[in-house]
Backbone as a printed PyTorch tensor [residue, N CA C, xyz], in Angstrom:
tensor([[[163.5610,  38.5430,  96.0740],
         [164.7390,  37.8190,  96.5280],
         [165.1820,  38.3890,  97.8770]],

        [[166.0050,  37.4250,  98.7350],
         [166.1000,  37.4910, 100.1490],
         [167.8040,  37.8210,  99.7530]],

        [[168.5660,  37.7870, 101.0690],
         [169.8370,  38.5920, 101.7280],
         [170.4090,  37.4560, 100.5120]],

        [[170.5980,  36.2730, 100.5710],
         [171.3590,  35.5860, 100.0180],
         [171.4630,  35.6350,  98.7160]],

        [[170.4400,  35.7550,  98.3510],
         [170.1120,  35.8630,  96.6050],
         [170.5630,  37.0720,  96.0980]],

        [[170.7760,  38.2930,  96.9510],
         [171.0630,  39.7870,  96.6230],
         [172.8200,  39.9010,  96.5030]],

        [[173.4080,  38.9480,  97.5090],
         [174.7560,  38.7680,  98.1190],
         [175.4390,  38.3000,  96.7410]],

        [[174.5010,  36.7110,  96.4500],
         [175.3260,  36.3250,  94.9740],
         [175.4530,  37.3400,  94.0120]],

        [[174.4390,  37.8190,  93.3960],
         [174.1360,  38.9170,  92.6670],
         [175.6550,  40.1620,  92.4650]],

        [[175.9040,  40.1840,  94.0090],
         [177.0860,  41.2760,  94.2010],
         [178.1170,  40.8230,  93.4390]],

        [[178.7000,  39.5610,  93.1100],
         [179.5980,  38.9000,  92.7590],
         [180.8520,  39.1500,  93.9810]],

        [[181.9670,  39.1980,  93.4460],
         [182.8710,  39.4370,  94.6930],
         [183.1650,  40.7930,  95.0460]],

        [[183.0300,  41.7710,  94.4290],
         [183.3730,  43.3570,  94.6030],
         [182.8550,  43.8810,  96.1220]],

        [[183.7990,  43.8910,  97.1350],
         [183.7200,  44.1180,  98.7010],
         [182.1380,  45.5840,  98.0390]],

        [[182.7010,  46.6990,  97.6990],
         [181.5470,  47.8120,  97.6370],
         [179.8960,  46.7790,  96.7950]],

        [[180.2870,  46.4970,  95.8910],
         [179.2010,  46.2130,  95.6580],
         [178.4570,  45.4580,  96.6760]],

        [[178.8400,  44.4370,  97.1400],
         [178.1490,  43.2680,  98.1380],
         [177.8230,  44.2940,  99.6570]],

        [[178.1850,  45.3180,  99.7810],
         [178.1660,  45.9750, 101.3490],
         [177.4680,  47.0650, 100.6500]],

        [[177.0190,  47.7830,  99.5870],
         [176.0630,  48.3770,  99.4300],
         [174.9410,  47.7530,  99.5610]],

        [[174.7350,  46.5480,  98.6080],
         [173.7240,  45.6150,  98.5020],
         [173.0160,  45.4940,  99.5350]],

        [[173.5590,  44.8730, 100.3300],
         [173.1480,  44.6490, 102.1120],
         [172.4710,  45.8050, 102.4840]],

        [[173.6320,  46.8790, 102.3400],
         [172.7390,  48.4880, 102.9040],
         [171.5720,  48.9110, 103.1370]],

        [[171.3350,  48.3800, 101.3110],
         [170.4210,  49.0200, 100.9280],
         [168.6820,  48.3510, 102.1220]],

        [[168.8350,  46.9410, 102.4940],
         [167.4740,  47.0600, 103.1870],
         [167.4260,  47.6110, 104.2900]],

        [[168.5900,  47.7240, 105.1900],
         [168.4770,  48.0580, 106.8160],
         [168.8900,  49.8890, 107.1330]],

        [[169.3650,  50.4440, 106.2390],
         [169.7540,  51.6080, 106.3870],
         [168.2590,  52.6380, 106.1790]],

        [[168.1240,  53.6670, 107.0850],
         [167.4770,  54.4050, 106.7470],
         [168.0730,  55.7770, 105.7840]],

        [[166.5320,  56.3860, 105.2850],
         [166.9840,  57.3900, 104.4340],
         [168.1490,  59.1530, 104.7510]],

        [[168.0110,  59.2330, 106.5030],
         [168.3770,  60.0090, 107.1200],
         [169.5980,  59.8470, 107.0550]],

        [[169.9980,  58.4910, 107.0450],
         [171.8370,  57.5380, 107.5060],
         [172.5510,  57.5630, 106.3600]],

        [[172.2370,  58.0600, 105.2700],
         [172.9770,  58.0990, 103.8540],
         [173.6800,  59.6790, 104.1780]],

        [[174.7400,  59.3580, 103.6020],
         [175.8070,  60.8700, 103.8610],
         [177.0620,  60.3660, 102.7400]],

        [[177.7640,  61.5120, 102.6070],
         [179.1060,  60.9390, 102.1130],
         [180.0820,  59.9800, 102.4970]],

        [[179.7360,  59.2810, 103.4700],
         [180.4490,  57.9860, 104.0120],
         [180.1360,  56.4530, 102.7750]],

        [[178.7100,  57.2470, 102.2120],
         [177.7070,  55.8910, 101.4280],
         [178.3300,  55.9300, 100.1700]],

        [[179.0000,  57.2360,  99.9190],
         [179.0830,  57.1230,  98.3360],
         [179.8870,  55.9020,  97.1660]],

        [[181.2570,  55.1440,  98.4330],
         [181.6250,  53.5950,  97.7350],
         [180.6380,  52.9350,  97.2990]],

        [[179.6630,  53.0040,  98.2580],
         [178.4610,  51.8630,  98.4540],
         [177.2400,  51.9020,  97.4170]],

        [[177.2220,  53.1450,  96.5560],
         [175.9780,  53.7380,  96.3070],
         [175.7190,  52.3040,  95.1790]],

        [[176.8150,  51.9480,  94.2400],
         [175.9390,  51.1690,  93.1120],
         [175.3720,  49.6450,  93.6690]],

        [[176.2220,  49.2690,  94.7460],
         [175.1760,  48.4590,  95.3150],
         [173.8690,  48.2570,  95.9680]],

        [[173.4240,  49.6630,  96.3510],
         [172.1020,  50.3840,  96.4360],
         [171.4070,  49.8430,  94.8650]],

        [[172.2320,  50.4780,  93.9830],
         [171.2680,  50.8040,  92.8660],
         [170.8060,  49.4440,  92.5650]],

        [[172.1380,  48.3210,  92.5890],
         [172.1020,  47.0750,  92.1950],
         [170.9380,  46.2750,  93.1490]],

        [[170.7520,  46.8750,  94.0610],
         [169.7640,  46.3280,  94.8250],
         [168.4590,  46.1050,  94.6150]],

        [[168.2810,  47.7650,  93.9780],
         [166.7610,  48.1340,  93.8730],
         [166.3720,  47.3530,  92.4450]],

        [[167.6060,  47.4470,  91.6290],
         [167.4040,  46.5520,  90.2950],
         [166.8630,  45.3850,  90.7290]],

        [[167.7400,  44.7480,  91.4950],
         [166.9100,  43.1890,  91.6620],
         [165.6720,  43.2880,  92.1720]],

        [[165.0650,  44.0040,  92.9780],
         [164.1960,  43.8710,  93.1800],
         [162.8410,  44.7090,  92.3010]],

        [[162.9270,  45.2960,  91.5080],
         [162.8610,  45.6500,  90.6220],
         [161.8510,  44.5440,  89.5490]],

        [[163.5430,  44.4670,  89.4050],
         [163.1440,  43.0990,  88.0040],
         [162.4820,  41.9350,  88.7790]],

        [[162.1250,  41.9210,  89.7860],
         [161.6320,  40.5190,  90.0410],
         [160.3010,  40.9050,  90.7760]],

        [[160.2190,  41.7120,  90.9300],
         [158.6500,  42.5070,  91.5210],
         [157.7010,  42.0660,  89.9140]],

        [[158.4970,  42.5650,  88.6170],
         [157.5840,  42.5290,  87.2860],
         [157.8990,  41.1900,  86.2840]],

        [[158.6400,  40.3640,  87.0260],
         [159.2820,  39.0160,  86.4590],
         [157.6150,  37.8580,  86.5640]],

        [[157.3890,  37.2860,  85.0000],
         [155.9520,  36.5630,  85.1230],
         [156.1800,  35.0010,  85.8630]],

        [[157.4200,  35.1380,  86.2760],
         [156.9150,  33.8700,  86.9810],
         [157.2380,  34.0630,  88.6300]],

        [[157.5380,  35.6820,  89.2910],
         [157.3950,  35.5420,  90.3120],
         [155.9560,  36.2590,  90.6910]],

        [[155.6040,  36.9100,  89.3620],
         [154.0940,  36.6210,  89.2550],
         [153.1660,  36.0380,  89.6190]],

        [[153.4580,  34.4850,  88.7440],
         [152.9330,  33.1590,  89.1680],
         [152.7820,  32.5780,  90.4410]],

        [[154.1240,  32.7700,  91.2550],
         [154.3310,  32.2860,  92.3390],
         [153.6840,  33.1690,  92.9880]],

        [[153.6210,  34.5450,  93.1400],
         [152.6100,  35.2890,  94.2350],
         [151.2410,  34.5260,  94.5350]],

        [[150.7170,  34.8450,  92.8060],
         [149.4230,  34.1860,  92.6320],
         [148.9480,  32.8860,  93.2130]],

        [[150.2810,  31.7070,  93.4910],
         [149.7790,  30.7250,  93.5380],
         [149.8870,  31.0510,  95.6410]],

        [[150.5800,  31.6360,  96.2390],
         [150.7250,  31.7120,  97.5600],
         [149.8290,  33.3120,  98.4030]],

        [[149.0150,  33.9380,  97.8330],
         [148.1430,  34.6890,  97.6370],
         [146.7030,  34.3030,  97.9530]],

        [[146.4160,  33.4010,  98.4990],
         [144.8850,  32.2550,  99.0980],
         [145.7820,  32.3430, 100.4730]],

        [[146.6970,  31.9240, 100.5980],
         [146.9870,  31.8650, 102.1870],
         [147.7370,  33.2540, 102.3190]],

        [[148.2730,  33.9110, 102.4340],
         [149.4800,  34.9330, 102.4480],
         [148.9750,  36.1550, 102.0600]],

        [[147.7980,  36.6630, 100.9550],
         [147.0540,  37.9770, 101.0930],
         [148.0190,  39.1750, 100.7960]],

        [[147.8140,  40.0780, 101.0680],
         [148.6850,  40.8920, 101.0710],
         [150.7230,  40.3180, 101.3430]],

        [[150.7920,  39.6360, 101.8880],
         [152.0750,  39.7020, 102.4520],
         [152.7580,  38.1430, 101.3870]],

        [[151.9370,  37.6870, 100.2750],
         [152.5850,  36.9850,  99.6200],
         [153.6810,  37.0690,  98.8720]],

        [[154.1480,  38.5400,  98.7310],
         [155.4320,  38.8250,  97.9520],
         [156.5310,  38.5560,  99.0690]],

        [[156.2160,  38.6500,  99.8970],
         [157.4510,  38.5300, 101.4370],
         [157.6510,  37.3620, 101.4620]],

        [[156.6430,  36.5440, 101.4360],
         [156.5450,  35.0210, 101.4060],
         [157.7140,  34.3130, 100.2280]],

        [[157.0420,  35.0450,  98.8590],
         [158.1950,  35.0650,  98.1250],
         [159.6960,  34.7360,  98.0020]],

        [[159.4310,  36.1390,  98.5250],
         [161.1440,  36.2840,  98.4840],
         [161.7910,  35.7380,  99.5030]],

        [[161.0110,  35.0920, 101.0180],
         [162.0130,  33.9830, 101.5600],
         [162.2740,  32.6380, 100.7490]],

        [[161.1270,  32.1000, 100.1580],
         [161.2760,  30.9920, 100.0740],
         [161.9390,  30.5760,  98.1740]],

        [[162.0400,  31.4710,  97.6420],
         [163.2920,  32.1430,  96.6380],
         [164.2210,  31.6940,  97.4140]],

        [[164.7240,  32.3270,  98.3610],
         [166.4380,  32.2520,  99.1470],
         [166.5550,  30.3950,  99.5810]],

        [[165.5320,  29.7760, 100.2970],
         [165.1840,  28.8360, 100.1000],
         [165.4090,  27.7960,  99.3540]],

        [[164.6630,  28.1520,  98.1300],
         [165.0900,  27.4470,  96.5580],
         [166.3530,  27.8030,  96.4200]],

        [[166.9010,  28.6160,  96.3380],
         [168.5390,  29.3900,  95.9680],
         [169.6540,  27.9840,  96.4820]],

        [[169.2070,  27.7240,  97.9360],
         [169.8750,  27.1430,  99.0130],
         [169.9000,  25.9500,  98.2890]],

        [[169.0130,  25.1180,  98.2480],
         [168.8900,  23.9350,  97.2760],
         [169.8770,  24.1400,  96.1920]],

        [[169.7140,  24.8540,  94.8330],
         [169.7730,  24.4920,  94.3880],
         [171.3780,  25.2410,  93.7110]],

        [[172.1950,  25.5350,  95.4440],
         [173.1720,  26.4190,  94.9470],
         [174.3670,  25.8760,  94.1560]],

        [[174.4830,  24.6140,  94.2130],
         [175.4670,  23.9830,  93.3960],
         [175.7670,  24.6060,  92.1650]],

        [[174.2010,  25.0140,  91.6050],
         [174.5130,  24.9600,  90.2010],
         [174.5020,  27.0160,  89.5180]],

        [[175.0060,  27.5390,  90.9760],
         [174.9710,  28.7700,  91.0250],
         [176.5860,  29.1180,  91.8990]],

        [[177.2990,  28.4400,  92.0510],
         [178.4130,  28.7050,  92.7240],
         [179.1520,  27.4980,  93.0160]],

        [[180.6750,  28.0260,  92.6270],
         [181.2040,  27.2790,  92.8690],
         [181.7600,  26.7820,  94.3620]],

        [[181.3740,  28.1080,  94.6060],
         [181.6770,  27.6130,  96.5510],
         [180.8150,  27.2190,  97.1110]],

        [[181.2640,  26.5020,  98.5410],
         [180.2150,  25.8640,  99.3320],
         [179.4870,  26.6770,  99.9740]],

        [[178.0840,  27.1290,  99.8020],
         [177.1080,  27.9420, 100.9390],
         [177.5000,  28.7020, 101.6910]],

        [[177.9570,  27.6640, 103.0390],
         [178.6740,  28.2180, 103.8890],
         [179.6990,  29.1100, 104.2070]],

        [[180.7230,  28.5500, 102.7620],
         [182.2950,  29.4440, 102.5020],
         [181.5520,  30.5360, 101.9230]],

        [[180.7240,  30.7720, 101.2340],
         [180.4910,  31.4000, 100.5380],
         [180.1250,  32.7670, 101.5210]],

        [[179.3450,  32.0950, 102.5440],
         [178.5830,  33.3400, 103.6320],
         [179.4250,  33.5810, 104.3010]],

        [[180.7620,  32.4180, 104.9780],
         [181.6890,  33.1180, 105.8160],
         [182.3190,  34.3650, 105.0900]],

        [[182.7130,  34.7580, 103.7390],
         [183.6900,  35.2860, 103.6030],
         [183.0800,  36.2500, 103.1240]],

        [[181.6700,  36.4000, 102.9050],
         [180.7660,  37.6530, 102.6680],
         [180.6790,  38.3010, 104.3570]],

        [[180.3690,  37.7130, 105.3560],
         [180.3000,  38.1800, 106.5650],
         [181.9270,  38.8290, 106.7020]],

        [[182.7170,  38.2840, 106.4620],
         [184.1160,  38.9730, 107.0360],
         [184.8650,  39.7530, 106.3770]],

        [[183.8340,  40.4650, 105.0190],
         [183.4940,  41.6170, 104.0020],
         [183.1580,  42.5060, 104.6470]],

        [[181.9420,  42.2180, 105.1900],
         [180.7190,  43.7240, 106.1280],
         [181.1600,  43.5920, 106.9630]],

        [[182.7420,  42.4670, 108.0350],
         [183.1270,  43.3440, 108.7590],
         [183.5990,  44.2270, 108.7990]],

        [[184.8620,  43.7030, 108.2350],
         [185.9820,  44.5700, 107.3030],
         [185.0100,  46.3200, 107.2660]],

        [[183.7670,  46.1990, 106.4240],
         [183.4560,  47.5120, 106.3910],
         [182.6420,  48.2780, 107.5980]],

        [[182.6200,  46.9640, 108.5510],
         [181.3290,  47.8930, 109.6320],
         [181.6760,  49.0630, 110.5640]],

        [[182.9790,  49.3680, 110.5980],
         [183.5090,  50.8070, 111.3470],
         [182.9480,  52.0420, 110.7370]],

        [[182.5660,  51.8830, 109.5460],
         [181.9220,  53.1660, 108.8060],
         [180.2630,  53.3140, 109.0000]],

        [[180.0280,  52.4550, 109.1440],
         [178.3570,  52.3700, 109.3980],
         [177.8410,  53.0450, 110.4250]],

        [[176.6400,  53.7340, 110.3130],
         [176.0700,  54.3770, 111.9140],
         [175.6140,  53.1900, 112.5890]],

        [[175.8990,  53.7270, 114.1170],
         [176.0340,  53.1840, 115.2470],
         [174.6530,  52.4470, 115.1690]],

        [[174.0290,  52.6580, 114.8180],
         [172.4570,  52.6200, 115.4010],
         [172.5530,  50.8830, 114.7700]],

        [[173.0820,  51.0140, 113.4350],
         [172.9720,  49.0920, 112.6990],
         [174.2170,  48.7160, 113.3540]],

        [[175.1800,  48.7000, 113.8180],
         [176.3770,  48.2440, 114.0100],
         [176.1410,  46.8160, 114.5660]],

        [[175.0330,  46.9860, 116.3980],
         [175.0890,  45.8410, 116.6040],
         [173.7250,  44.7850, 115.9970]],

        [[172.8390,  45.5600, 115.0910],
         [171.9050,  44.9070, 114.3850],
         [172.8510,  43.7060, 113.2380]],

        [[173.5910,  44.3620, 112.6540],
         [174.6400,  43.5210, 111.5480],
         [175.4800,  42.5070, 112.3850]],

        [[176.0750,  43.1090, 114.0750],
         [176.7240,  42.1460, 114.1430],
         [176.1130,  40.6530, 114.2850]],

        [[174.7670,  40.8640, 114.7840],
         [173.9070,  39.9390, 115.5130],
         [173.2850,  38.7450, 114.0530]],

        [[173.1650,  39.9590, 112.9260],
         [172.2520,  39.1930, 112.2450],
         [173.8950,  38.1810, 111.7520]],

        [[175.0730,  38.5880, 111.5490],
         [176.5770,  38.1040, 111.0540],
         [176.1890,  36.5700, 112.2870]],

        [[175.9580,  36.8870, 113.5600],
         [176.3990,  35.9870, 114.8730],
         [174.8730,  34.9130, 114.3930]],

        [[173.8300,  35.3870, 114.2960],
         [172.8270,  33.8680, 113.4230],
         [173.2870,  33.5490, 112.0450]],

        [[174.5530,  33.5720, 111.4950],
         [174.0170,  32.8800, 109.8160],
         [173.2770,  33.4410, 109.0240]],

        [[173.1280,  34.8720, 109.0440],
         [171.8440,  35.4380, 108.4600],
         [171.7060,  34.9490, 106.9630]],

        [[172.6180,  34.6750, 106.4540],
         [172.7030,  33.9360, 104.6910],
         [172.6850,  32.7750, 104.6110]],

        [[172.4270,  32.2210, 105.7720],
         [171.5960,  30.8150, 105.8130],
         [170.4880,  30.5380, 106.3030]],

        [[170.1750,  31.3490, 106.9750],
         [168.9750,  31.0450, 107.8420],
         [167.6380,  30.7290, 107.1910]],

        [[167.6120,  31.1290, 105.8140],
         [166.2910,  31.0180, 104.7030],
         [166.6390,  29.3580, 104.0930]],

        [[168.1270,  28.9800, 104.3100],
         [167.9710,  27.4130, 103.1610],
         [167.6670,  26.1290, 104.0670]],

        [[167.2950,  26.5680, 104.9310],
         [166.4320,  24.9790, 106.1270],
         [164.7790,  24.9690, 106.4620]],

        [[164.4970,  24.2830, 106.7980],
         [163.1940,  24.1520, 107.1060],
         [162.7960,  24.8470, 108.4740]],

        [[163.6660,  24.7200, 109.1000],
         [163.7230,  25.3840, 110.8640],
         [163.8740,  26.1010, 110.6430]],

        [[165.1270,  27.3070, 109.9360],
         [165.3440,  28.7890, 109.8020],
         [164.3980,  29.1430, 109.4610]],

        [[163.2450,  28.4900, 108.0380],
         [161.8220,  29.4440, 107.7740],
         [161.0010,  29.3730, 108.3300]],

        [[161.0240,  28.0730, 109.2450],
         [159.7250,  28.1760, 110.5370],
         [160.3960,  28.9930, 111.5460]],

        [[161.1270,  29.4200, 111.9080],
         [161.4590,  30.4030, 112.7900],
         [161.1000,  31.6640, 112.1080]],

        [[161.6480,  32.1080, 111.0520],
         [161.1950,  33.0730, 110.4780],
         [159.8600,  33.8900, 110.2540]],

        [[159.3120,  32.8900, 110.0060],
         [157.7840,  32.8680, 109.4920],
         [157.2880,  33.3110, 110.7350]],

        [[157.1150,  32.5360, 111.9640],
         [157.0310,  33.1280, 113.1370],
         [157.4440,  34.2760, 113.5880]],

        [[158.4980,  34.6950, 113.3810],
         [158.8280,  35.7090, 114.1220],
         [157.9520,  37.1600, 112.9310]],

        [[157.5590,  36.7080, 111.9320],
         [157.0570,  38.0550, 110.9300],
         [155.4020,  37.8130, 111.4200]],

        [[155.1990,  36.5080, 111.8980],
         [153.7640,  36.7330, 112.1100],
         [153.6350,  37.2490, 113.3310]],

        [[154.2360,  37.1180, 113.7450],
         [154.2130,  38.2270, 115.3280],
         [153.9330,  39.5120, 114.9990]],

        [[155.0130,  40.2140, 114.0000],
         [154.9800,  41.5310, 113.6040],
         [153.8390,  41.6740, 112.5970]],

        [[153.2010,  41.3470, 112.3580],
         [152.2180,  41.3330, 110.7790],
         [151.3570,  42.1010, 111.2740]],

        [[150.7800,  43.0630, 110.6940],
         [149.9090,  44.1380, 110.3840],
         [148.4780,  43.4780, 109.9470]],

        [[148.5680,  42.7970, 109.0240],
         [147.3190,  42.5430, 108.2360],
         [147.3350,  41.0580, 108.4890]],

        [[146.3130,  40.6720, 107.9150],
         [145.6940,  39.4900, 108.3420],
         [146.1650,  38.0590, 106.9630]],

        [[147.0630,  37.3750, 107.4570],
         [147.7790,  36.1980, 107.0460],
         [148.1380,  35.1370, 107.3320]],

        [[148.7010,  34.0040, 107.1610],
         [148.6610,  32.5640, 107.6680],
         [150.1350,  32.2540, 107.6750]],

        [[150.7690,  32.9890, 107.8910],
         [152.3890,  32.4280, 107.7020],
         [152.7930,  31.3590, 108.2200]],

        [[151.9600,  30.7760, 109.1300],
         [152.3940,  29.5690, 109.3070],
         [151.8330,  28.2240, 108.3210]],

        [[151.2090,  28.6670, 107.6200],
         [151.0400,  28.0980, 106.0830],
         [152.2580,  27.8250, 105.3120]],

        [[153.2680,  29.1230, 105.7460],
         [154.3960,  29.1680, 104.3700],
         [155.0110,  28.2050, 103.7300]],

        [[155.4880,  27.0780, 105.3710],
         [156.1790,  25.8020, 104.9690],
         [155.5940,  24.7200, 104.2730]],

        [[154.0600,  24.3790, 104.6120],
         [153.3760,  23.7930, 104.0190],
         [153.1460,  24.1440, 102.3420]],

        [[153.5190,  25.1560, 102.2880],
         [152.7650,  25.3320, 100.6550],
         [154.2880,  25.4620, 100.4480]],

        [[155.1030,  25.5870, 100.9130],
         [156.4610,  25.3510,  99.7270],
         [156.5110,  24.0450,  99.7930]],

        [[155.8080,  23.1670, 100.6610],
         [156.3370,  21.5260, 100.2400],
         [155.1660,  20.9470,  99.3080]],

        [[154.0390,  21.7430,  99.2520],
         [153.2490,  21.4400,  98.5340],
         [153.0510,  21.7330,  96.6640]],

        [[153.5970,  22.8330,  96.8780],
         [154.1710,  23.4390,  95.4300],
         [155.5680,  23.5050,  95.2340]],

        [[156.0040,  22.8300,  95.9900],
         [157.9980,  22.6350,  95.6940],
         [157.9000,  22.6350,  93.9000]],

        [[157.1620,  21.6070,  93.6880],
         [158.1850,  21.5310,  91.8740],
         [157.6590,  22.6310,  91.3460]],

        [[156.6380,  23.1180,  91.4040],
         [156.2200,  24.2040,  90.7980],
         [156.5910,  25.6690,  91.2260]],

        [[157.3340,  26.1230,  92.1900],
         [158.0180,  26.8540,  92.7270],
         [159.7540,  26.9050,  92.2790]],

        [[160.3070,  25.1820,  92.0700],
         [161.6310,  25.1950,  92.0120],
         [161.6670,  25.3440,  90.4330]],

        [[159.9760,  24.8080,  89.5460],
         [160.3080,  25.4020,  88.1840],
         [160.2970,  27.0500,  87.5780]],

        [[159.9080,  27.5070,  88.7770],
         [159.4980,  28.9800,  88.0400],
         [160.8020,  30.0720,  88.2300]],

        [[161.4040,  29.1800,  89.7810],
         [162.7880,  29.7500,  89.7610],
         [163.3250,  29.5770,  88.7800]],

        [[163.7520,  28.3050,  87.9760],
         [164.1410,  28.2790,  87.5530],
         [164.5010,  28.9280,  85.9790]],

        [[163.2350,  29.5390,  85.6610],
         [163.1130,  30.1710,  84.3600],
         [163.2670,  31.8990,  85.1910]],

        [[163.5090,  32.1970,  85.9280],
         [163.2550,  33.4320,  86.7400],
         [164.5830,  33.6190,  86.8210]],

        [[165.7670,  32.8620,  87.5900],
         [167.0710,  33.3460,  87.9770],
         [168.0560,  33.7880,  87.0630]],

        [[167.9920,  32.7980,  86.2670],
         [169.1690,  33.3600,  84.8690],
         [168.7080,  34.5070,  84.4670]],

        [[167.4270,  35.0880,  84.1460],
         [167.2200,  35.9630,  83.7690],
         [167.4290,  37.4520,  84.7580]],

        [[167.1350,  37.1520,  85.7290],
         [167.9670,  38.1940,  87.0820],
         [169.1180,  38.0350,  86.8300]],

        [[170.1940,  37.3770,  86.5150],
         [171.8540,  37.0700,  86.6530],
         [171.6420,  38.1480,  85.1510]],

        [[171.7120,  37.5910,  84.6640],
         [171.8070,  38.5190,  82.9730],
         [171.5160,  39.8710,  83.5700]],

        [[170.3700,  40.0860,  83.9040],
         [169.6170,  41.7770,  84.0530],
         [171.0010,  42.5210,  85.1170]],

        [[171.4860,  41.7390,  86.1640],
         [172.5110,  42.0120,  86.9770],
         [173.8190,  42.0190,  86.1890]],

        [[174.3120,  41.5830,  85.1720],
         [175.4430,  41.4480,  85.0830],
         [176.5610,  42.7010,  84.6720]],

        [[175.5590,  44.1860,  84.2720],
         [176.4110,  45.2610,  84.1050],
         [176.5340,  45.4770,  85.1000]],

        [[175.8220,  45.5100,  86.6740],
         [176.6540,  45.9560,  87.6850],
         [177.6760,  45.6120,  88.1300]],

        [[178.1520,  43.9450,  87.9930],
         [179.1630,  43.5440,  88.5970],
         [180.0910,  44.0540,  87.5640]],

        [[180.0760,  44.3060,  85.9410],
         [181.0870,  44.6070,  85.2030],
         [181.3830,  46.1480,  85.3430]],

        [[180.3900,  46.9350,  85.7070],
         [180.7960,  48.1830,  86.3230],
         [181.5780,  48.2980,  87.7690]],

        [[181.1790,  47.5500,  88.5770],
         [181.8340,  47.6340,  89.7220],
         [183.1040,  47.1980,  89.3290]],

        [[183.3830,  46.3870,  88.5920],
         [185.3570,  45.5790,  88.2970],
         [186.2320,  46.9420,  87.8900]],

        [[185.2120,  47.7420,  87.3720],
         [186.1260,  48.4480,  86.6390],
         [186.5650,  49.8090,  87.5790]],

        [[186.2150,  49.4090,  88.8870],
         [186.2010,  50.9320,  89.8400],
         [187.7240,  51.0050,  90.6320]]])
């Protein structure tokens, strides 16, 4: 799962949702006693990803995007997860997308005075693109996709990605679908631990 899918997960608890985030862009050096609000959204982080690294139907989905994508099909994954998410957020929130990302962005502002300098203007920039939208359009993942095949190490087709999510859409939007509730459940002591802080 991508930024957006990790964000819901947080529920509303400002620490939980600004650990969450943390946890991909922070290095291991940048953790100090400034992190310690933040820490269970770390943990809550690694859970999700976690449970969905050994989940059999994001299994499935590797397997089926794994002919084009090779090594880097779990990345593939987890954009086009955020993707599906985007679709099909109605029935995952009661807010609109958008409201939903404005008022998560003006959360991690609220907290970005504590953060080292080094992410400050990385967060503000990714806050200034939509970064919690940028995975639910067709243009945000062809931009995306591009910009990782630039960086790619090993040898992959990312510009495949869009094509095979329109090609396996139902079979992708079914496996989410037996996949997410079961992440929401596996997540739900963190958000009831975080209420209680």
């Amino acid at each position: 799962m991508n930024y957006l899918a990790h964000t819901l997960l947080s529920g509303k608890n400002e620490a939980l949702i600004v650990g969450n985030f943390l946890a991909d862009i922070l290095r291991k050096n940048e953790y100090g006693p400034w992190m310690e609000p933040y820490l269970l959204g770390v943990d809550l982080h690694r859970a999700i990803d976690h449970f969905t690294d050994d989940h059999p139907s994001i299994k499935r989905i590797n397997a089926i995007l794994r002919p084009s994508h090779r090594k880097y099909a779990p990345v593939v994954t987890d954009i086009l997860l955020d993707y599906i998410l985007g679709q099909a957020w109605h029935m995952h929130s009661s807010e609109s997308i958008q409201g939903f990302a404005d008022l998560r962005y003006e959360t991690i502002r609220m907290h970005l005075p504590v953060f080292p300098d080094r992410i400050k203007p990385i967060v503000a920039k990714m806050i200034d693109g939509n970064f919690l939208i940028k995975y639910t359009t067709i243009e945000g993942l062809m931009f995306t996709f591009e910009k990782i095949q630039e960086a790619a190490r090993f040898p992959s087709d990312f510009s495949q990605a869009v094509e095979d999510l329109e090609n396996y859409y139902d079979t992708l939007y079914l496996e989410f679908n037996h996949f997410f509730p079961d992440l929401v459940e596996h997540t739900q002591s963190y958000r009831i631990n975080a209420s209680k802080l």
